[in-house]
mmCIF file of C-alpha atoms in Angstrom:
data_model
loop_
_atom_site.group_PDB
_atom_site.id
_atom_site.type_symbol
_atom_site.label_atom_id
_atom_site.label_comp_id
_atom_site.label_asym_id
_atom_site.label_seq_id
_atom_site.Cartn_x
_atom_site.Cartn_y
_atom_site.Cartn_z
ATOM 1 C CA MET A 286 68.747 43.962 -64.821
ATOM 2 C CA GLY A 287 66.277 46.885 -64.758
ATOM 3 C CA ARG A 288 66.092 49.646 -67.314
ATOM 4 C CA ARG A 289 69.321 51.423 -68.217
ATOM 5 C CA VAL A 290 69.885 54.640 -66.300
ATOM 6 C CA ASP A 291 72.464 57.407 -66.471
ATOM 7 C CA THR A 292 75.227 56.566 -64.001
ATOM 8 C CA SER A 293 77.490 59.483 -64.853
ATOM 9 C CA TRP A 294 76.480 60.985 -61.500
ATOM 10 C CA TYR A 295 79.336 58.975 -59.975
ATOM 11 C CA GLU A 296 81.892 60.820 -62.092
ATOM 12 C CA THR A 297 80.168 64.057 -61.043
ATOM 13 C CA TYR A 298 80.622 62.940 -57.426
ATOM 14 C CA GLN A 299 84.327 62.267 -57.989
ATOM 15 C CA GLU A 300 84.712 65.679 -59.630
ATOM 16 C CA GLY A 301 83.030 67.331 -56.646
ATOM 17 C CA ILE A 302 85.250 65.505 -54.141
ATOM 18 C CA ALA A 303 88.309 66.591 -56.124
ATOM 19 C CA LEU A 304 87.131 70.205 -55.830
ATOM 20 C CA GLU A 305 86.705 69.820 -52.060
ATOM 21 C CA GLN A 306 90.226 68.483 -51.701
ATOM 22 C CA GLN A 307 91.964 71.290 -53.534
ATOM 23 C CA SER A 308 94.543 73.484 -51.796
ATOM 24 C CA ARG A 309 93.540 75.650 -48.851
ATOM 25 C CA GLU A 310 93.557 78.760 -51.028
ATOM 26 C CA GLN A 311 90.797 77.254 -53.168
ATOM 27 C CA ARG A 312 88.598 75.518 -50.617
ATOM 28 C CA PHE A 313 84.953 75.251 -51.629
ATOM 29 C CA SER A 314 81.891 74.894 -49.433
ATOM 30 C CA ASP A 315 79.102 72.488 -50.453
ATOM 31 C CA PRO A 316 77.020 75.255 -52.107
ATOM 32 C CA GLU A 317 80.092 76.437 -53.997
ATOM 33 C CA VAL A 318 80.893 72.897 -55.163
ATOM 34 C CA ALA A 319 77.295 72.497 -56.299
ATOM 35 C CA ALA A 320 77.548 75.762 -58.257
ATOM 36 C CA GLN A 321 80.785 74.629 -59.905
ATOM 37 C CA LEU A 322 79.078 71.405 -60.962
ATOM 38 C CA GLY A 323 75.918 73.153 -62.144
ATOM 39 C CA LEU A 324 73.791 71.413 -59.505
ATOM 40 C CA LYS A 325 71.400 72.485 -56.795
ATOM 41 C CA PRO A 326 72.988 72.208 -53.325
ATOM 42 C CA LYS A 327 70.440 69.581 -52.266
ATOM 43 C CA THR A 328 71.178 67.481 -55.350
ATOM 44 C CA TRP A 329 74.910 67.631 -54.666
ATOM 45 C CA SER A 330 74.276 66.654 -51.040
ATOM 46 C CA ARG A 331 72.319 63.565 -52.131
ATOM 47 C CA ILE A 332 74.935 62.586 -54.729
ATOM 48 C CA LYS A 333 77.619 62.973 -52.094
ATOM 49 C CA ILE A 334 75.814 60.629 -49.671
ATOM 50 C CA ALA A 335 75.431 58.002 -52.405
ATOM 51 C CA GLY A 336 79.025 58.333 -53.562
ATOM 52 C CA ARG A 337 80.487 58.105 -50.067
ATOM 53 C CA PHE A 338 78.392 55.012 -49.432
ATOM 54 C CA LEU A 339 79.924 53.342 -52.495
ATOM 55 C CA ASP A 340 83.431 54.438 -51.514
ATOM 56 C CA GLY A 341 82.946 52.914 -48.081
ATOM 57 C CA LEU A 342 82.070 49.441 -49.360
ATOM 58 C CA THR A 343 84.382 46.569 -48.415
ATOM 59 C CA PRO A 344 85.616 45.097 -50.665
ATOM 60 C CA ALA A 345 85.696 48.100 -52.984
ATOM 61 C CA PHE A 346 82.904 48.084 -55.560
ATOM 62 C CA ASP A 347 83.562 47.677 -59.285
ATOM 63 C CA ARG A 348 82.524 50.752 -61.299
ATOM 64 C CA ALA A 349 81.260 48.452 -64.038
ATOM 65 C CA SER A 350 78.690 47.032 -61.582
ATOM 66 C CA LEU A 351 76.979 50.419 -61.125
ATOM 67 C CA HIS A 352 73.697 50.514 -63.060
ATOM 68 C CA CYS A 353 71.533 52.722 -60.853
ATOM 69 C CA GLY A 354 71.067 56.393 -60.063
ATOM 70 C CA TYR A 355 72.135 58.117 -56.880
ATOM 71 C CA ALA A 356 68.656 58.143 -55.273
ATOM 72 C CA PRO A 357 68.493 54.368 -54.559
ATOM 73 C CA LEU A 358 72.008 54.430 -53.107
ATOM 74 C CA GLU A 359 71.124 57.396 -50.920
ATOM 75 C CA ARG A 360 68.286 55.329 -49.470
ATOM 76 C CA LEU A 361 70.548 52.275 -49.213
ATOM 77 C CA ALA A 362 72.997 54.349 -47.164
ATOM 78 C CA LYS A 363 70.102 55.136 -44.801
ATOM 79 C CA LEU A 364 69.212 51.447 -44.634
ATOM 80 C CA GLY A 365 72.855 50.624 -43.903
ATOM 81 C CA SER A 366 72.818 52.911 -40.865
ATOM 82 C CA ILE A 367 69.722 51.099 -39.529
ATOM 83 C CA ALA A 368 70.275 47.490 -40.571
ATOM 84 C CA PRO A 369 73.739 46.859 -42.127
ATOM 85 C CA GLU A 370 73.057 43.156 -42.728
ATOM 86 C CA VAL A 371 69.871 43.878 -44.678
ATOM 87 C CA ALA A 372 71.616 46.568 -46.702
ATOM 88 C CA GLN A 373 74.339 44.089 -47.635
ATOM 89 C CA GLU A 374 71.733 41.551 -48.754
ATOM 90 C CA VAL A 375 70.048 43.947 -51.197
ATOM 91 C CA LEU A 376 73.233 45.699 -52.368
ATOM 92 C CA HIS A 377 73.523 43.740 -55.637
ATOM 93 C CA ALA A 378 69.845 44.270 -56.439
ATOM 94 C CA VAL A 379 70.213 48.025 -55.920
ATOM 95 C CA LEU A 380 73.427 48.329 -57.949
ATOM 96 C CA SER A 381 71.893 46.366 -60.826
ATOM 97 C CA ASN A 382 68.708 48.514 -60.677
ATOM 98 C CA GLN A 383 66.504 45.514 -59.918
ATOM 99 C CA LEU A 384 65.003 47.006 -56.745
ATOM 100 C CA LYS A 385 62.556 49.852 -57.331
ATOM 101 C CA LEU A 386 62.952 53.021 -55.297
ATOM 102 C CA HIS A 387 59.533 52.761 -53.626
ATOM 103 C CA GLU A 388 60.348 49.159 -52.604
ATOM 104 C CA LEU A 389 63.622 50.306 -51.079
ATOM 105 C CA GLU A 390 61.903 53.138 -49.205
ATOM 106 C CA ALA A 391 59.357 50.676 -47.807
ATOM 107 C CA LEU A 392 62.212 48.437 -46.674
ATOM 108 C CA VAL A 393 63.856 51.385 -44.896
ATOM 109 C CA ARG A 394 60.602 52.227 -43.094
ATOM 110 C CA ASN A 395 60.037 48.618 -42.037
ATOM 111 C CA GLN A 396 63.579 48.205 -40.739
ATOM 112 C CA ALA A 397 63.351 51.502 -38.854
ATOM 113 C CA ALA A 398 60.169 50.315 -37.159
ATOM 114 C CA THR A 399 61.716 46.922 -36.339
ATOM 115 C CA THR A 400 64.827 48.557 -34.903
ATOM 116 C CA ALA A 401 62.712 50.839 -32.716
ATOM 117 C CA GLU A 402 60.873 47.819 -31.302
ATOM 118 C CA ASN A 403 64.097 45.899 -30.657
ATOM 119 C CA GLN A 404 65.595 48.869 -28.847
ATOM 120 C CA ALA A 405 62.716 49.180 -26.410
ATOM 121 C CA PRO A 406 64.571 47.293 -23.629
ATOM 122 C CA ARG A 407 67.784 49.161 -24.507
ATOM 123 C CA PRO A 408 68.523 50.401 -20.931
ATOM 124 C CA LEU A 409 68.632 46.830 -19.594
ATOM 125 C CA ARG A 410 70.953 45.654 -22.368
ATOM 126 C CA ALA A 411 73.144 48.726 -21.998
ATOM 127 C CA THR A 412 73.492 48.149 -18.260
ATOM 128 C CA ALA A 413 74.505 44.514 -18.746
ATOM 129 C CA SER A 414 76.974 45.506 -21.472
ATOM 130 C CA LYS A 415 78.457 48.223 -19.273
ATOM 131 C CA HIS A 416 79.072 45.797 -16.411
ATOM 132 C CA ALA A 417 80.652 43.314 -18.845
ATOM 133 C CA LEU A 418 83.047 46.014 -20.103
ATOM 134 C CA TYR A 419 84.036 46.983 -16.556
ATOM 135 C CA GLN A 420 84.625 43.330 -15.684
ATOM 136 C CA ARG A 421 86.863 42.915 -18.725
ATOM 137 C CA MET A 422 88.841 45.992 -17.736
ATOM 138 C CA GLU A 423 89.326 44.801 -14.159
ATOM 139 C CA ASP A 424 90.429 41.387 -15.404
ATOM 140 C CA PHE A 425 92.912 43.161 -17.677
ATOM 141 C CA PHE A 426 94.225 45.307 -14.813
ATOM 142 C CA SER A 427 94.829 42.183 -12.752
ATOM 143 C CA ALA A 428 96.449 40.133 -15.530
ATOM 144 C CA SER A 429 98.657 42.949 -16.884
ATOM 145 C CA ASP A 430 99.945 44.309 -13.538
ATOM 146 C CA LEU A 431 99.190 47.763 -14.999
ATOM 147 C CA TYR A 432 102.307 47.662 -17.214
ATOM 148 C CA ALA A 433 100.199 48.907 -20.131
ATOM 149 C CA PHE A 434 99.490 52.094 -18.185
ATOM 150 C CA ASP A 435 103.091 52.541 -17.030
ATOM 151 C CA ALA A 436 101.862 52.047 -13.465
ATOM 152 C CA TYR A 437 103.441 48.756 -12.347
ATOM 153 C CA GLN A 438 102.632 48.003 -8.692
ATOM 154 C CA GLY A 439 100.129 50.824 -8.735
ATOM 155 C CA ARG A 440 96.360 50.620 -8.463
ATOM 156 C CA ALA A 441 93.194 51.384 -10.436
ATOM 157 C CA LEU A 442 90.222 53.032 -8.749
ATOM 158 C CA ARG A 443 86.734 53.044 -10.216
ATOM 159 C CA ARG A 444 85.419 56.343 -11.570
ATOM 160 C CA ARG A 445 81.642 56.600 -11.624
ATOM 161 C CA SER A 446 79.933 58.090 -14.651
ATOM 162 C CA THR A 447 78.316 61.507 -14.353
ATOM 163 C CA LEU A 448 76.200 63.644 -16.659
ATOM 164 C CA GLY A 449 78.126 64.024 -19.911
ATOM 165 C CA ALA A 450 81.119 62.034 -18.646
ATOM 166 C CA PRO A 451 81.575 58.264 -19.119
ATOM 167 C CA GLY A 452 82.660 56.088 -16.247
ATOM 168 C CA GLY A 453 86.012 54.358 -16.057
ATOM 169 C CA TYR A 454 89.082 54.294 -13.825
ATOM 170 C CA TYR A 455 91.829 56.453 -12.352
ATOM 171 C CA VAL A 456 95.171 54.653 -12.554
ATOM 172 C CA TYR A 457 97.897 55.522 -10.027
ATOM 173 C CA ASN A 458 101.529 54.400 -10.133
ATOM 174 C CA ALA A 459 103.474 52.884 -7.243
ATOM 175 C CA LYS A 460 104.276 56.373 -5.899
ATOM 176 C CA GLY A 461 100.609 57.316 -5.780
ATOM 177 C CA LYS A 462 100.756 59.649 -8.791
ATOM 178 C CA LEU A 463 97.744 59.675 -11.114
ATOM 179 C CA THR A 464 99.185 58.580 -14.469
ATOM 180 C CA CYS A 465 96.087 58.181 -16.597
ATOM 181 C CA VAL A 466 92.325 58.281 -16.813
ATOM 182 C CA VAL A 467 90.697 55.248 -18.432
ATOM 183 C CA LEU A 468 87.287 55.960 -19.983
ATOM 184 C CA CYS A 469 85.043 52.957 -20.694
ATOM 185 C CA ILE A 470 83.086 53.872 -23.812
ATOM 186 C CA GLN A 471 79.837 52.377 -25.056
ATOM 187 C CA PRO A 472 78.466 54.601 -27.826
ATOM 188 C CA GLY A 473 74.840 53.780 -28.525
ATOM 189 C CA ALA A 474 73.967 52.480 -31.985
ATOM 190 C CA TRP A 475 71.261 55.138 -32.240
ATOM 191 C CA ARG A 476 73.733 58.033 -31.818
ATOM 192 C CA ASP A 477 75.428 59.858 -34.659
ATOM 193 C CA PRO A 478 79.043 58.543 -34.749
ATOM 194 C CA ALA A 479 80.431 61.931 -35.813
ATOM 195 C CA THR A 480 78.826 63.678 -32.829
ATOM 196 C CA ALA A 481 79.812 60.912 -30.413
ATOM 197 C CA ALA A 482 83.462 60.978 -31.534
ATOM 198 C CA ARG A 483 83.651 64.780 -31.313
ATOM 199 C CA GLU A 484 82.172 64.811 -27.797
ATOM 200 C CA LEU A 485 84.496 62.041 -26.633
ATOM 201 C CA TYR A 486 87.539 63.860 -27.982
ATOM 202 C CA GLU A 487 86.497 67.085 -26.254
ATOM 203 C CA HIS A 488 85.965 65.220 -22.976
ATOM 204 C CA ALA A 489 89.302 63.412 -23.270
ATOM 205 C CA LEU A 490 90.990 66.739 -23.923
ATOM 206 C CA SER A 491 89.408 68.232 -20.814
ATOM 207 C CA GLN A 492 90.683 65.319 -18.702
ATOM 208 C CA ARG A 493 94.289 66.238 -19.493
ATOM 209 C CA ALA A 494 93.959 68.718 -16.653
ATOM 210 C CA VAL A 495 93.566 65.678 -14.386
ATOM 211 C CA ALA A 496 96.125 63.217 -15.825
ATOM 212 C CA PRO A 497 98.769 63.316 -18.582
ATOM 213 C CA HIS A 498 97.431 60.274 -20.440
ATOM 214 C CA ILE A 499 93.839 59.485 -21.392
ATOM 215 C CA TRP A 500 92.613 56.070 -22.498
ATOM 216 C CA CYS A 501 89.337 55.453 -24.350
ATOM 217 C CA VAL A 502 88.492 51.754 -24.208
ATOM 218 C CA PHE A 503 85.617 50.347 -26.260
ATOM 219 C CA GLU A 504 83.859 47.016 -25.907
ATOM 220 C CA ARG A 505 84.501 46.354 -29.591
ATOM 221 C CA ALA A 506 85.859 48.066 -32.705
ATOM 222 C CA ASN A 507 83.442 50.558 -34.281
ATOM 223 C CA VAL A 508 83.258 53.690 -36.429
ATOM 224 C CA VAL A 509 83.348 56.003 -33.395
ATOM 225 C CA LEU A 510 86.734 54.521 -32.496
ATOM 226 C CA GLN A 511 88.107 55.124 -36.011
ATOM 227 C CA ARG A 512 86.727 58.669 -36.026
ATOM 228 C CA LEU A 513 88.486 59.316 -32.721
ATOM 229 C CA ALA A 514 91.713 57.998 -34.225
ATOM 230 C CA GLU A 515 91.368 60.354 -37.195
ATOM 231 C CA LEU A 516 90.601 63.309 -34.916
ATOM 232 C CA SER A 517 93.730 62.552 -32.879
ATOM 233 C CA LEU A 518 95.801 62.754 -36.077
ATOM 234 C CA HIS A 519 94.231 66.058 -37.106
ATOM 235 C CA TRP A 520 93.978 67.715 -33.671
ATOM 236 C CA GLY A 521 96.577 65.951 -31.533
ATOM 237 C CA GLY A 522 97.015 63.006 -29.198
ATOM 238 C CA SER A 523 98.140 60.269 -31.609
ATOM 239 C CA PRO A 524 101.597 58.643 -31.793
ATOM 240 C CA TYR A 525 102.363 61.204 -34.533
ATOM 241 C CA ASP A 526 101.615 64.207 -32.325
ATOM 242 C CA PRO A 527 104.833 66.326 -32.327
ATOM 243 C CA LYS A 528 104.238 67.095 -28.637
ATOM 244 C CA GLY A 529 103.920 63.406 -27.746
ATOM 245 C CA GLN A 530 101.082 60.913 -27.553
ATOM 246 C CA TRP A 531 98.514 61.495 -24.833
ATOM 247 C CA LEU A 532 95.398 59.779 -26.189
ATOM 248 C CA TYR A 533 95.332 55.969 -26.215
ATOM 249 C CA LEU A 534 92.527 54.194 -28.059
ATOM 250 C CA ALA A 535 91.737 50.522 -27.531
ATOM 251 C CA HIS A 536 89.035 47.882 -27.907
ATOM 252 C CA PHE A 537 88.512 44.266 -26.930
ATOM 253 C CA ASP A 538 88.584 41.728 -29.757
ATOM 254 C CA ASP A 539 86.358 38.654 -30.138
ATOM 255 C CA HIS A 540 88.676 36.665 -27.856
ATOM 256 C CA GLY A 541 88.626 39.211 -25.050
ATOM 257 C CA VAL A 542 92.125 40.541 -25.804
ATOM 258 C CA LEU A 543 92.653 44.293 -25.463
ATOM 259 C CA GLU A 544 93.868 45.705 -28.777
ATOM 260 C CA VAL A 545 95.575 49.100 -28.546
ATOM 261 C CA LEU A 546 95.702 51.251 -31.676
ATOM 262 C CA PHE A 547 99.341 52.220 -31.862
ATOM 263 C CA GLU A 548 102.061 53.238 -34.295
ATOM 264 C CA GLN A 549 101.509 50.536 -36.911
ATOM 265 C CA TYR A 550 97.773 51.245 -37.010
ATOM 266 C CA PHE A 551 98.223 55.011 -37.311
ATOM 267 C CA THR A 552 100.819 54.640 -40.052
ATOM 268 C CA GLN A 553 98.306 52.703 -42.130
ATOM 269 C CA LEU A 554 95.543 55.164 -41.224
ATOM 270 C CA ILE A 555 97.609 58.119 -42.483
ATOM 271 C CA LYS A 556 98.108 56.323 -45.787
ATOM 272 C CA GLN A 557 94.334 55.799 -46.017
ATOM 273 C CA LEU A 558 93.650 59.460 -45.278
ATOM 274 C CA ARG A 559 96.029 60.507 -48.043
ATOM 275 C CA THR A 560 93.963 58.485 -50.531
ATOM 276 C CA GLY A 561 90.732 60.090 -49.321
ATOM 277 C CA ALA A 562 89.503 56.932 -47.591
ATOM 278 C CA GLY A 563 88.966 58.484 -44.150
ATOM 279 C CA LEU A 564 85.621 58.717 -42.363
ATOM 280 C CA ILE A 565 85.915 62.383 -41.416
ATOM 281 C CA GLU A 566 85.013 64.815 -44.177
ATOM 282 C CA ARG A 567 87.083 67.936 -44.645
ATOM 283 C CA ALA A 568 84.054 70.112 -43.839
ATOM 284 C CA GLU A 569 83.874 68.604 -40.332
ATOM 285 C CA LEU A 570 87.203 70.213 -39.436
ATOM 286 C CA TYR A 571 86.208 73.722 -40.556
ATOM 287 C CA CYS A 572 83.443 76.255 -40.019
ATOM 288 C CA SER A 573 82.258 78.885 -42.495
ATOM 289 C CA ILE A 574 82.065 82.554 -41.580
ATOM 290 C CA GLU A 575 79.733 85.235 -42.862
ATOM 291 C CA ALA A 576 79.416 89.006 -42.838
ATOM 292 C CA ALA A 577 77.162 90.918 -40.435
ATOM 293 C CA ASP A 578 74.485 91.148 -43.150
ATOM 294 C CA GLY A 579 74.376 87.365 -43.375
ATOM 295 C CA GLN A 580 76.174 87.118 -46.685
ATOM 296 C CA PRO A 581 78.640 84.201 -46.783
ATOM 297 C CA SER A 582 82.254 85.201 -47.258
ATOM 298 C CA GLY A 583 83.275 81.916 -48.835
ATOM 299 C CA GLU A 584 86.017 81.608 -46.233
ATOM 300 C CA LEU A 585 86.447 78.567 -44.006
ATOM 301 C CA VAL A 586 88.244 78.592 -40.676
ATOM 302 C CA ALA A 587 89.706 75.515 -38.990
ATOM 303 C CA LEU A 588 87.890 74.626 -35.761
ATOM 304 C CA ARG A 589 91.257 73.789 -34.197
ATOM 305 C CA PRO A 590 94.845 74.094 -35.386
ATOM 306 C CA LEU A 591 95.376 71.178 -37.744
ATOM 307 C CA LEU A 592 98.482 69.037 -37.488
ATOM 308 C CA LYS A 593 100.338 68.312 -40.701
ATOM 309 C CA LEU A 594 100.333 64.623 -41.540
ATOM 310 C CA PRO A 595 103.714 63.152 -42.528
ATOM 311 C CA LYS A 596 104.077 62.344 -46.209
ATOM 312 C CA HIS A 597 105.958 59.142 -45.486
ATOM 313 C CA PRO A 598 104.919 57.775 -42.062
ATOM 314 C CA THR A 599 107.404 55.210 -40.810
ATOM 315 C CA LYS A 600 106.436 54.332 -37.234
ATOM 316 C CA SER A 601 105.723 50.623 -36.972
ATOM 317 C CA ARG A 602 105.719 49.423 -33.374
ATOM 318 C CA LEU A 603 102.882 47.457 -31.823
ATOM 319 C CA PHE A 604 101.832 48.486 -28.328
ATOM 320 C CA ARG A 605 102.786 45.013 -27.131
ATOM 321 C CA GLU A 606 106.425 45.942 -27.743
ATOM 322 C CA VAL A 607 106.111 48.944 -25.412
ATOM 323 C CA VAL A 608 104.665 46.751 -22.666
ATOM 324 C CA GLN A 609 107.418 44.181 -23.160
ATOM 325 C CA SER A 610 110.105 46.848 -22.824
ATOM 326 C CA ARG A 611 108.593 47.954 -19.508
ATOM 327 C CA ILE A 612 108.457 44.389 -18.188
ATOM 328 C CA LYS A 613 112.056 43.841 -19.225
ATOM 329 C CA ALA A 614 113.240 47.072 -17.577
ATOM 330 C CA VAL A 615 111.677 46.045 -14.261
ATOM 331 C CA GLY A 616 112.988 42.478 -14.477
ATOM 332 C CA GLU A 617 116.555 43.610 -15.189
ATOM 333 C CA GLY A 618 116.601 46.098 -12.309
ATOM 334 C CA ALA A 619 118.991 45.636 -9.384
ATOM 335 C CA ASN A 620 116.124 45.007 -6.938
ATOM 336 C CA ALA A 621 114.044 42.770 -9.210
ATOM 337 C CA SER A 622 112.222 39.884 -7.560
ATOM 338 C CA PRO A 623 112.420 36.315 -8.934
ATOM 339 C CA VAL A 624 108.969 36.777 -10.457
ATOM 340 C CA GLU A 625 110.046 40.012 -12.162
ATOM 341 C CA ARG A 626 113.239 38.398 -13.493
ATOM 342 C CA ARG A 627 111.179 35.536 -14.853
ATOM 343 C CA GLY A 628 108.943 38.059 -16.610
ATOM 344 C CA ALA A 629 111.969 39.657 -18.278
ATOM 345 C CA LEU A 630 113.217 36.244 -19.365
ATOM 346 C CA GLU A 631 109.838 35.398 -20.880
ATOM 347 C CA VAL A 632 109.946 38.659 -22.819
ATOM 348 C CA ASP A 633 113.380 37.745 -24.209
ATOM 349 C CA LEU A 634 112.098 34.348 -25.277
ATOM 350 C CA ASP A 635 109.008 35.892 -26.868
ATOM 351 C CA MET A 636 111.053 38.506 -28.740
#
């Protein structure tokens, strides 16, 4: 282990986070938190980056293993955004203060240069990935008979991407009514996840003028997807929206199965948010206001009306259960075909 260093900065970080999470009447901006802690705003910002990096580790890190200052972890957080695998490899060396700061900074620069080179043919890879996602969606449409979209015997028409709007599909039910817009999302690794999630939410919200339900389907699970889920809890669209769910988030797993984030997922996510383990920081949901002379008022205003999260979330259904209920309803109808009756029977056997 390297020389002993003062690691009490982590307790300072926890104290600062506790200040941020106080009641609305006592909300503090970053400069105000820094002042309360006796720190410069820039120092608090760096400590906050390091602390949030530690809090985001899986499995959770052991406080006793922390033997370094906040500066190396701030750089490690940067490395993690560029090359997560490399960051994981050097994590123990950083925590135990075995890796010098200048060595870590050199590693960050080298990985940044390597990543830039590897991303040179990015457009070709992105095009191939986009076509693969569309093919998966069309295979899913065919195999699921559009039950997932409450559009049995309907049809899905391709929607081409335009400037600022991802491509996807319009899904119509058997009566020709547009029931939902399906957006096929491929956020680039070089984009800021917070910005990407915010833009996607705003676009999904705008599409409600076109269809009542909006789907965002990702090629795989990622942080943008989780950020979207958190935004839907705060701003609306989730299964816990008092006005009803309108935003459906999904991704394909390693076996090509479409996983829909539904009630069970959001119940667990609410519990995580209540422990402070969410990805979205409180400051992202508010903006500060200032007087005409430029002096800050210390007041924060919510960017949108915030929904109140339930203290004891109880919803537990999987989306598969919703699809099964739709298949069963069709199969038990008076005019059900033999194939539809067989589908209902298979649901009964599966349940």
